[in-house]
mmCIF file of C-alpha atoms in Angstrom:
data_model
loop_
_atom_site.group_PDB
_atom_site.id
_atom_site.type_symbol
_atom_site.label_atom_id
_atom_site.label_comp_id
_atom_site.label_asym_id
_atom_site.label_seq_id
_atom_site.Cartn_x
_atom_site.Cartn_y
_atom_site.Cartn_z
ATOM 1 C CA MET A 1 26.100 -18.797 11.926
ATOM 2 C CA ALA A 2 25.566 -15.059 11.442
ATOM 3 C CA SER A 3 26.633 -15.268 7.805
ATOM 4 C CA TYR A 4 24.263 -18.213 7.275
ATOM 5 C CA LEU A 5 21.353 -16.201 8.719
ATOM 6 C CA SER A 6 22.354 -13.252 6.540
ATOM 7 C CA LEU A 7 22.214 -15.481 3.470
ATOM 8 C CA VAL A 8 18.788 -16.840 4.463
ATOM 9 C CA PHE A 9 17.481 -13.305 5.068
ATOM 10 C CA LEU A 10 18.950 -12.077 1.771
ATOM 11 C CA ALA A 11 17.368 -14.979 -0.124
ATOM 12 C CA ALA A 12 13.998 -14.377 1.515
ATOM 13 C CA THR A 13 13.987 -10.644 0.818
ATOM 14 C CA THR A 14 15.136 -11.182 -2.757
ATOM 15 C CA THR A 15 12.295 -13.654 -3.303
ATOM 16 C CA LEU A 16 9.765 -11.240 -1.813
ATOM 17 C CA ALA A 17 11.072 -8.330 -3.846
ATOM 18 C CA GLU A 18 10.795 -10.369 -7.033
ATOM 19 C CA THR A 19 7.226 -11.491 -6.313
ATOM 20 C CA PRO A 20 5.017 -9.965 -9.038
ATOM 21 C CA HIS A 21 2.638 -7.870 -6.930
ATOM 22 C CA THR A 22 1.034 -6.645 -10.137
ATOM 23 C CA ALA A 23 -0.341 -10.127 -10.827
ATOM 24 C CA LYS A 24 -3.288 -9.280 -8.548
ATOM 25 C CA PRO A 25 -5.438 -6.184 -9.074
ATOM 26 C CA LEU A 26 -5.258 -3.578 -6.324
ATOM 27 C CA ILE A 27 -8.504 -2.363 -4.756
ATOM 28 C CA GLY A 28 -9.101 0.211 -2.044
ATOM 29 C CA GLN A 29 -11.279 0.480 1.054
ATOM 30 C CA LYS A 30 -14.163 1.423 -1.253
ATOM 31 C CA GLU A 31 -14.879 0.163 -4.766
ATOM 32 C CA VAL A 32 -17.626 0.709 -7.310
ATOM 33 C CA VAL A 33 -19.638 -2.506 -7.563
ATOM 34 C CA THR A 34 -22.326 -3.281 -10.126
ATOM 35 C CA VAL A 35 -24.992 -5.733 -8.982
ATOM 36 C CA LEU A 36 -26.793 -7.400 -11.883
ATOM 37 C CA ALA A 37 -30.242 -8.198 -10.561
ATOM 38 C CA PRO A 38 -33.073 -9.847 -12.477
ATOM 39 C CA PRO A 39 -36.305 -7.966 -11.784
ATOM 40 C CA ARG A 40 -39.244 -9.823 -10.267
ATOM 41 C CA ASN A 41 -41.216 -9.237 -13.457
ATOM 42 C CA GLU A 42 -39.469 -11.404 -16.078
ATOM 43 C CA ARG A 43 -40.489 -9.082 -18.944
ATOM 44 C CA ASN A 44 -38.094 -6.424 -17.694
ATOM 45 C CA LYS A 45 -34.407 -6.561 -18.481
ATOM 46 C CA THR A 46 -31.741 -7.180 -15.856
ATOM 47 C CA LEU A 47 -31.050 -4.209 -13.614
ATOM 48 C CA ALA A 48 -27.492 -2.949 -13.245
ATOM 49 C CA LEU A 49 -27.376 -1.299 -9.823
ATOM 50 C CA ARG A 50 -24.136 0.515 -9.010
ATOM 51 C CA TYR A 51 -22.928 1.024 -5.453
ATOM 52 C CA VAL A 52 -19.911 2.474 -3.714
ATOM 53 C CA ALA A 53 -19.164 -0.640 -1.689
ATOM 54 C CA ARG A 54 -17.083 -0.901 1.447
ATOM 55 C CA VAL A 55 -14.350 -3.539 1.284
ATOM 56 C CA ASP A 56 -14.361 -5.624 4.478
ATOM 57 C CA THR A 57 -11.715 -8.328 4.774
ATOM 58 C CA GLY A 58 -13.253 -9.304 8.123
ATOM 59 C CA ALA A 59 -16.625 -10.211 6.591
ATOM 60 C CA ALA A 60 -16.980 -13.763 5.284
ATOM 61 C CA THR A 61 -19.477 -12.880 2.543
ATOM 62 C CA CYS A 62 -20.812 -9.879 0.678
ATOM 63 C CA SER A 63 -23.847 -8.083 2.081
ATOM 64 C CA LEU A 64 -26.552 -6.091 0.276
ATOM 65 C CA HIS A 65 -29.079 -3.664 1.753
ATOM 66 C CA ALA A 66 -32.422 -5.382 1.124
ATOM 67 C CA VAL A 67 -35.863 -5.314 2.737
ATOM 68 C CA ASP A 68 -39.155 -7.200 2.311
ATOM 69 C CA VAL A 69 -37.307 -10.491 1.776
ATOM 70 C CA THR A 70 -39.607 -13.408 0.873
ATOM 71 C CA GLN A 71 -38.688 -16.927 -0.197
ATOM 72 C CA ASP A 72 -40.689 -19.077 -2.612
ATOM 73 C CA GLY A 73 -38.927 -22.407 -3.043
ATOM 74 C CA ASP A 74 -35.481 -21.851 -4.514
ATOM 75 C CA GLN A 75 -36.217 -18.203 -5.403
ATOM 76 C CA VAL A 76 -35.991 -15.185 -3.109
ATOM 77 C CA SER A 77 -37.714 -11.872 -3.865
ATOM 78 C CA PHE A 78 -36.576 -8.703 -2.155
ATOM 79 C CA THR A 79 -36.477 -4.937 -2.486
ATOM 80 C CA VAL A 80 -33.157 -3.206 -3.127
ATOM 81 C CA PHE A 81 -32.381 0.462 -3.457
ATOM 82 C CA SER A 82 -30.218 2.610 -5.680
ATOM 83 C CA ASP A 83 -26.985 3.782 -4.039
ATOM 84 C CA ASP A 84 -28.635 7.078 -3.064
ATOM 85 C CA ARG A 85 -31.404 4.959 -1.441
ATOM 86 C CA LYS A 86 -34.170 6.868 -3.230
ATOM 87 C CA THR A 87 -35.215 4.408 -5.953
ATOM 88 C CA ARG A 88 -36.635 0.988 -5.015
ATOM 89 C CA HIS A 89 -36.465 -2.139 -7.185
ATOM 90 C CA ARG A 90 -38.114 -5.513 -6.576
ATOM 91 C CA VAL A 91 -35.768 -8.286 -7.720
ATOM 92 C CA THR A 92 -35.320 -12.055 -7.457
ATOM 93 C CA ALA A 93 -32.299 -14.274 -6.920
ATOM 94 C CA GLN A 94 -31.516 -17.932 -6.341
ATOM 95 C CA PHE A 95 -31.743 -19.034 -2.686
ATOM 96 C CA VAL A 96 -28.525 -20.409 -1.171
ATOM 97 C CA GLU A 97 -29.131 -20.760 2.589
ATOM 98 C CA LYS A 98 -30.378 -19.119 5.763
ATOM 99 C CA LYS A 99 -27.748 -18.271 8.334
ATOM 100 C CA LYS A 100 -28.047 -17.285 11.993
ATOM 101 C CA VAL A 101 -25.911 -14.213 12.715
ATOM 102 C CA ILE A 102 -24.990 -12.717 16.084
ATOM 103 C CA THR A 103 -25.263 -8.905 16.137
ATOM 104 C CA PRO A 104 -24.863 -6.326 18.926
ATOM 105 C CA GLU A 105 -28.682 -6.257 19.145
ATOM 106 C CA GLY A 106 -28.945 -10.044 19.478
ATOM 107 C CA SER A 107 -29.199 -12.817 16.900
ATOM 108 C CA GLU A 108 -31.083 -12.836 13.625
ATOM 109 C CA GLU A 109 -31.548 -15.107 10.646
ATOM 110 C CA ARG A 110 -30.311 -13.807 7.301
ATOM 111 C CA THR A 111 -30.892 -15.091 3.801
ATOM 112 C CA LYS A 112 -28.039 -15.718 1.371
ATOM 113 C CA VAL A 113 -28.634 -15.602 -2.374
ATOM 114 C CA LEU A 114 -26.544 -16.062 -5.490
ATOM 115 C CA MET A 115 -26.067 -12.853 -7.490
ATOM 116 C CA ARG A 116 -23.904 -11.627 -10.344
ATOM 117 C CA ILE A 117 -21.607 -8.736 -9.437
ATOM 118 C CA ARG A 118 -18.815 -6.794 -11.091
ATOM 119 C CA ILE A 119 -16.066 -5.091 -9.067
ATOM 120 C CA GLY A 120 -15.001 -1.936 -10.911
ATOM 121 C CA ASP A 121 -14.666 -2.713 -14.603
ATOM 122 C CA ARG A 122 -13.472 -6.282 -14.088
ATOM 123 C CA ASN A 123 -15.220 -9.515 -15.061
ATOM 124 C CA THR A 124 -18.696 -10.326 -13.793
ATOM 125 C CA ILE A 125 -18.698 -13.105 -11.195
ATOM 126 C CA SER A 126 -21.316 -15.098 -9.289
ATOM 127 C CA ALA A 127 -21.193 -14.413 -5.566
ATOM 128 C CA ARG A 128 -23.037 -15.428 -2.428
ATOM 129 C CA VAL A 129 -24.617 -12.301 -0.979
ATOM 130 C CA THR A 130 -26.270 -11.938 2.424
ATOM 131 C CA LEU A 131 -29.449 -9.846 2.408
ATOM 132 C CA ASN A 132 -30.023 -7.604 5.390
ATOM 133 C CA ASP A 133 -31.263 -4.177 6.375
ATOM 134 C CA ARG A 134 -28.217 -1.916 6.091
ATOM 135 C CA SER A 135 -30.267 1.299 6.289
ATOM 136 C CA ARG A 136 -28.382 2.481 9.373
ATOM 137 C CA LEU A 137 -25.018 1.718 7.791
ATOM 138 C CA SER A 138 -23.098 4.032 5.485
ATOM 139 C CA HIS A 139 -22.812 1.638 2.526
ATOM 140 C CA GLY A 140 -25.578 -0.324 0.825
ATOM 141 C CA PHE A 141 -23.139 -2.999 -0.350
ATOM 142 C CA LEU A 142 -20.250 -4.646 1.460
ATOM 143 C CA LEU A 143 -17.588 -6.710 -0.312
ATOM 144 C CA GLY A 144 -16.607 -9.739 1.777
ATOM 145 C CA ARG A 145 -13.756 -12.225 1.611
ATOM 146 C CA ASN A 146 -15.729 -14.571 -0.647
ATOM 147 C CA VAL A 147 -15.018 -12.244 -3.608
ATOM 148 C CA LEU A 148 -11.721 -10.705 -2.493
ATOM 149 C CA HIS A 149 -9.463 -13.665 -3.293
ATOM 150 C CA GLY A 150 -7.157 -12.654 -6.105
ATOM 151 C CA TYR A 151 -7.036 -8.985 -5.038
ATOM 152 C CA TRP A 152 -4.599 -6.878 -3.041
ATOM 153 C CA VAL A 153 -6.478 -4.564 -0.659
ATOM 154 C CA ASP A 154 -4.947 -1.151 0.087
ATOM 155 C CA VAL A 155 -7.072 0.565 2.742
ATOM 156 C CA GLY A 156 -5.334 3.855 1.956
ATOM 157 C CA ARG A 157 -7.043 3.973 -1.441
ATOM 158 C CA GLY A 158 -10.620 4.784 -2.351
ATOM 159 C CA ALA A 159 -11.699 6.760 0.717
ATOM 160 C CA ASP A 160 -13.229 9.528 -1.435
ATOM 161 C CA LEU A 161 -14.632 7.238 -4.121
ATOM 162 C CA GLN A 162 -17.820 8.350 -5.878
ATOM 163 C CA ILE A 163 -19.863 6.568 -8.531
ATOM 164 C CA PRO A 164 -18.709 8.027 -11.857
ATOM 165 C CA GLU A 165 -21.330 9.603 -14.096
ATOM 166 C CA ARG A 166 -22.291 7.436 -17.057
#
């Protein structure tokens, strides 16, 4: 019996050791994220707002610091800020849903929109993003599980991450 268990353990560890961990990109506890946001005024080109985002495997969806959120049919207009929170931009995005969220302060209703984001220098993807006031939080953008599939997360990486100069 002991030799049988040894064989099973050996087979399992060999399989795990041979698993190609490099097949998935590795990201850290913080990542540079580019949010591609169409401005409210259609004559302007799409904004590319870069954030140092916090990776949160406990959050179901991404979250963006936004204020003055207004919905007009299937479009939502809102104000976002640069990562240093000094420059304001009024942008629009496609409405997805409103969701009631329980917070330490009570419950509140939050709006979800569809936005295009890029994690690091990887491909641009469409993602559901919850809009809420993150002004008291350290990061203006939070990466949730909805965009983390296909990545390995190493919380020991990225603690000192800064947005690189262009």
